[in-house]
Structures are given as C-alpha cells and as structure tokens.
C-alpha cells in the first residue's frame, strides 16, 4: 500500500506498475484506477486553476488509514493513493487512486469508497482561482451524502 | 504551552498559521475554541462557523480534554479529491 501527498505531477503508468509489482494476477485479477483532474469551470463560470492546502503529517496518516479501511472492507490485495497539493492549472491531475482485488466488483467499490471517504475525512482544502481573485470551495452536501451512504451500510451490516 | 494550528479560511481570516497558548488542566477543545474566539472579531468570525477539530492529528469533537503537550488544529470541512 502507498499513500502520498506531492506537489509534483504523477505518471499513471508508473503508479499502475508500482501497484501491480509483486501482485500476481492469480490474487489480483482486477485492478481499478481513478484519476481526478482540475475542471476549468465552477457554478459561477470559468476558473484559472486551483490551489490545495493540507495538514502535513495528518493528511498522510488519514490517507493511510483510509487505505487500511478499504483493504479490510473489500478484501483488497493492494491499494494506493496519490494526492497533489499546491497550485494546479486547469486540466492538471489532482488525485489518483488504485485498487487491486481478486474480482472487479470489490476493486470498483473500493475505489469509489476511497474517493467518497477522502472527500469527507482527509484534511485537504481547495481554493479556486479566477484571475487575481480566489475563493475557498465550500463542502458539498452531495459529497457528504456519498460518504454517509457507506457509513449507513456499515450500520446495516 | 499547547500548540494550535489553523488551516484554509481559518488561517487566512485570522492571519495566523500556528500559535502557542497556555491552557488550564481540564481544558477541552471547545474551551480552546472559545478562548481563541475571544481574541477579536476576525477570530470570532473564523471559528464560529462549521469548524472541525483535531487533537494530535486525529479528528475529535469539542468535549475532548487537552493538555499542554497536545497539538490541536482547527479547520473547515475538507474539500479535497
């Protein structure tokens, strides 16, 4: 498992190769990867990129913890997260999640779970730039609902 | 002295990234938040909204008892991903 916070861009191929290294297809027949990118607009109009702030130390451990939870919940054979911070232009890659499982359903569900829970529990904050003005992004109700669905499932288990 | 860290809007509005403060023996996170809010209108504004808190880099609620050895942080709801 690997969880990283980085200012530098990443290569999806390199991360996929790292995820699959020493992870035979006999155990990990399914690999799902997700990449999030910077949209060039928000509800008000065009934007000129974003800036991401984080809590050094806590952010990395929250990402590690999230991978451990997903591994237990979905029986993953490996998983990784890379989240970028700092100033990012439109179209740039922001986040990458990779999950390995014996079968595809667990790998898909785990990737979805990691993204939903990341948006709820990992200390990272996003600011949008438009020209010289910047606005902090408000937490979305729909993100909260997405995370709550998994937590409600826990109670039903 | 207890270390306090502030992030995102809270850091910007207060103009403060981190500070050290003395706390009484039975201090709670909520008590720390109230003490910070008494520092002025910016502090009041920044910390009266929906604020999350962490103690030693783990999310917690306001009832958590803290001591001078702890690192406490206040921040807005997270928006990564």
Coordinates of C-alpha atoms in Angstrom, one line a residue:
Chain A
X1 CA 0.0 0.0 0.0
X2 CA 1.2 3.5 -0.6
X3 CA -0.3 6.9 0.3
X4 CA 1.5 10.1 -0.8
X5 CA 1.0 13.8 -0.8
X6 CA 3.0 15.5 -3.5
X7 CA 3.4 18.8 -5.3
X8 CA 4.9 17.0 -8.3
X9 CA 2.8 15.5 -11.1
X10 CA 2.5 11.8 -11.4
X11 CA 2.5 9.2 -14.2
X12 CA -0.5 6.9 -14.2
X13 CA 1.6 4.2 -15.8
X14 CA 4.3 4.3 -13.2
X15 CA 1.7 4.1 -10.4
X16 CA -0.1 1.2 -12.0
X17 CA 3.2 -0.6 -12.4
X18 CA 4.1 0.0 -8.8
X19 CA 0.6 -1.2 -7.7
X20 CA 1.0 -4.4 -9.6
X21 CA 4.6 -5.1 -8.7
X22 CA 4.8 -8.4 -6.8
X23 CA 1.0 -8.6 -7.0
X24 CA 0.2 -11.7 -9.2
X25 CA -3.0 -11.7 -11.3
X26 CA -3.9 -15.0 -9.6
X27 CA -4.6 -12.9 -6.4
X28 CA -5.4 -9.6 -8.1
X29 CA -7.4 -10.4 -11.3
X30 CA -8.9 -6.9 -11.1
X31 CA -7.2 -3.5 -11.0
X32 CA -9.2 -0.3 -11.0
X33 CA -7.7 3.1 -11.2
X34 CA -9.3 6.5 -10.9
X35 CA -7.8 9.9 -11.8
X36 CA -9.3 13.3 -10.8
X37 CA -8.5 16.4 -12.8
X38 CA -9.0 20.1 -12.4
X39 CA -12.2 21.3 -14.2
X40 CA -12.0 24.6 -15.9
X41 CA -15.3 26.0 -14.5
X42 CA -17.4 26.2 -11.4
X43 CA -21.0 27.3 -10.8
X44 CA -20.1 30.9 -11.4
X45 CA -18.2 30.4 -14.6
X46 CA -14.6 29.9 -15.9
X47 CA -11.8 29.4 -13.5
X48 CA -8.0 29.6 -13.8
X49 CA -6.9 26.6 -11.8
X50 CA -7.0 25.6 -8.1
X51 CA -4.7 25.6 -5.0
X52 CA -4.7 22.8 -2.5
X53 CA -3.7 23.2 1.2
X54 CA -3.1 20.2 3.5
X55 CA -2.0 19.4 7.1
X56 CA 1.4 17.8 6.8
X57 CA 1.5 14.6 8.9
X58 CA -2.2 14.3 9.5
X59 CA -3.1 14.2 5.8
X60 CA -0.7 11.3 5.0
X61 CA -1.9 9.3 8.0
X62 CA -5.5 9.9 7.2
X63 CA -4.8 8.6 3.6
X64 CA -3.0 5.5 5.1
X65 CA -5.9 4.9 7.4
X66 CA -8.4 5.1 4.5
X67 CA -6.4 2.5 2.5
X68 CA -6.4 0.2 5.5
X69 CA -10.2 0.6 6.0
X70 CA -10.8 -0.1 2.3
X71 CA -8.5 -3.1 2.3
X72 CA -10.4 -4.7 5.2
X73 CA -13.8 -3.8 3.9
X74 CA -13.3 -5.0 0.3
X75 CA -10.6 -7.6 0.8
X76 CA -8.1 -5.7 -1.4
X77 CA -4.7 -7.3 -2.3
X78 CA -3.1 -3.9 -2.8
X79 CA -4.1 -0.2 -3.0
X80 CA -2.5 3.2 -3.5
X81 CA -3.4 6.9 -3.3
X82 CA -1.5 10.0 -4.5
X83 CA -2.9 13.4 -3.8
X84 CA -1.3 16.6 -5.2
X85 CA -1.1 19.9 -3.3
X86 CA -0.1 23.4 -4.2
X87 CA -1.2 25.5 -7.2
X88 CA -2.6 23.4 -10.1
X89 CA -3.6 24.7 -13.5
X90 CA -6.9 23.6 -15.3
X91 CA -6.7 20.1 -16.6
X92 CA -3.9 19.0 -14.2
X93 CA -4.1 15.7 -12.5
X94 CA -5.2 16.2 -8.8
X95 CA -5.6 12.7 -7.3
X96 CA -5.0 9.1 -8.3
X97 CA -6.5 6.0 -6.6
X98 CA -5.7 2.4 -7.5
X99 CA -7.2 -0.8 -6.1
X100 CA -6.4 -4.5 -6.6
X101 CA -8.8 -7.3 -5.7
X102 CA -9.5 -10.8 -6.9
X103 CA -12.6 -9.7 -8.7
X104 CA -13.7 -6.4 -10.3
X105 CA -16.7 -5.6 -8.1
X106 CA -14.6 -5.2 -5.0
X107 CA -12.0 -3.2 -6.9
X108 CA -14.6 -0.8 -8.3
X109 CA -16.4 -0.5 -5.0
X110 CA -13.2 0.1 -3.1
X111 CA -12.1 2.9 -5.5
X112 CA -15.4 4.6 -5.1
X113 CA -15.4 4.2 -1.3
X114 CA -11.9 5.7 -1.1
X115 CA -12.9 8.7 -3.1
X116 CA -16.1 9.3 -1.2
X117 CA -14.5 9.0 2.2
X118 CA -11.4 11.1 1.1
X119 CA -13.8 14.0 0.3
X120 CA -15.2 13.7 3.8
X121 CA -12.4 12.9 6.2
X122 CA -8.9 13.7 4.7
X123 CA -7.7 17.2 5.6
X124 CA -7.2 18.9 2.2
X125 CA -8.8 22.2 1.2
X126 CA -9.4 23.5 -2.3
X127 CA -9.3 27.1 -3.4
X128 CA -10.4 28.2 -6.9
X129 CA -8.6 31.0 -8.8
X130 CA -10.3 33.3 -11.3
X131 CA -7.9 36.0 -12.5
X132 CA -6.5 37.6 -9.3
X133 CA -9.3 36.5 -7.0
X134 CA -9.5 33.3 -5.1
X135 CA -12.4 31.6 -3.4
X136 CA -12.3 28.6 -0.9
X137 CA -14.5 25.8 -2.2
X138 CA -17.4 25.0 0.2
X139 CA -18.0 21.4 1.3
X140 CA -20.8 19.9 -0.9
X141 CA -23.9 18.3 0.5
X142 CA -23.7 15.7 -2.2
X143 CA -20.2 14.7 -1.1
X144 CA -21.5 14.3 2.5
X145 CA -24.4 12.1 1.3
X146 CA -22.0 9.9 -0.7
X147 CA -19.9 9.3 2.4
X148 CA -22.9 8.8 4.6
X149 CA -24.2 6.0 2.2
X150 CA -21.1 3.9 3.1
X151 CA -21.4 4.7 6.8
X152 CA -25.1 3.8 6.7
X153 CA -24.2 0.5 5.0
X154 CA -21.9 -0.2 8.0
X155 CA -24.8 0.0 10.4
X156 CA -26.8 -2.4 8.2
X157 CA -24.0 -5.0 8.2
Chain B
X1 CA 2.4 25.6 26.0
X2 CA -0.1 23.9 23.8
X3 CA 0.4 24.2 20.0
X4 CA -2.5 25.3 17.9
X5 CA -2.6 25.0 14.1
X6 CA -5.1 26.7 11.8
X7 CA -5.8 25.9 8.1
X8 CA -7.5 27.3 5.0
X9 CA -10.1 30.0 5.6
X10 CA -9.4 30.0 9.3
X11 CA -5.7 30.6 8.8
X12 CA -6.4 33.3 6.2
X13 CA -9.1 35.2 8.2
X14 CA -7.1 35.2 11.4
X15 CA -3.8 35.8 9.6
X16 CA -2.3 33.0 11.8
X17 CA -0.9 29.7 10.8
X18 CA 0.0 28.5 14.3
X19 CA 0.3 29.7 17.8
X20 CA 1.2 28.5 21.3
X21 CA -1.1 29.0 24.3
X22 CA -1.3 28.2 28.0
X23 CA -4.3 26.0 28.9
X24 CA -5.8 25.1 32.3
X25 CA -5.6 21.4 33.5
X26 CA -9.1 20.4 32.5
X27 CA -9.3 22.3 29.2
X28 CA -11.4 20.9 26.4
X29 CA -11.1 21.6 22.7
X30 CA -14.4 23.6 22.9
X31 CA -12.7 25.7 25.7
X32 CA -9.7 26.3 23.5
X33 CA -12.0 27.4 20.6
X34 CA -13.9 29.8 22.9
X35 CA -10.6 31.3 24.2
X36 CA -9.4 31.8 20.6
X37 CA -12.7 33.4 19.6
X38 CA -12.3 36.0 22.4
X39 CA -9.1 37.2 20.7
X40 CA -11.1 39.6 18.3
X41 CA -13.7 39.9 15.6
X42 CA -11.7 38.0 13.0
X43 CA -11.2 35.1 15.4
X44 CA -14.9 35.2 16.3
X45 CA -15.8 35.1 12.6
X46 CA -13.3 32.4 11.6
X47 CA -14.1 30.0 14.4
X48 CA -17.9 30.4 14.8
X49 CA -18.8 28.7 11.5
X50 CA -18.8 24.9 11.0
X51 CA -15.3 24.0 12.2
X52 CA -13.7 20.6 12.5
X53 CA -11.0 20.0 15.1
X54 CA -8.2 17.5 15.6
X55 CA -6.0 16.6 18.6
X56 CA -2.6 15.2 17.8
X57 CA -3.6 14.8 14.1
X58 CA -6.7 12.8 14.8
X59 CA -10.3 14.2 14.3
X60 CA -12.1 14.7 17.5
X61 CA -15.1 16.5 19.0
X62 CA -15.2 19.5 21.3
X63 CA -15.5 17.5 24.5
X64 CA -12.0 16.1 24.1
X65 CA -9.8 17.1 27.1
X66 CA -6.4 18.5 26.0
X67 CA -3.1 19.3 27.7
X68 CA -0.1 21.5 27.0
X69 CA 1.7 18.5 25.3
X70 CA -1.0 18.2 22.7
X71 CA -1.2 19.6 19.2
X72 CA -4.6 21.0 18.4
X73 CA -5.9 22.0 15.0
X74 CA -9.0 23.8 13.7
X75 CA -10.1 23.7 10.1
X76 CA -13.1 24.0 7.8
X77 CA -14.9 20.9 6.4
X78 CA -12.5 19.3 4.0
X79 CA -12.8 19.7 0.2
X80 CA -10.0 17.5 -1.4
X81 CA -10.3 15.0 -4.2

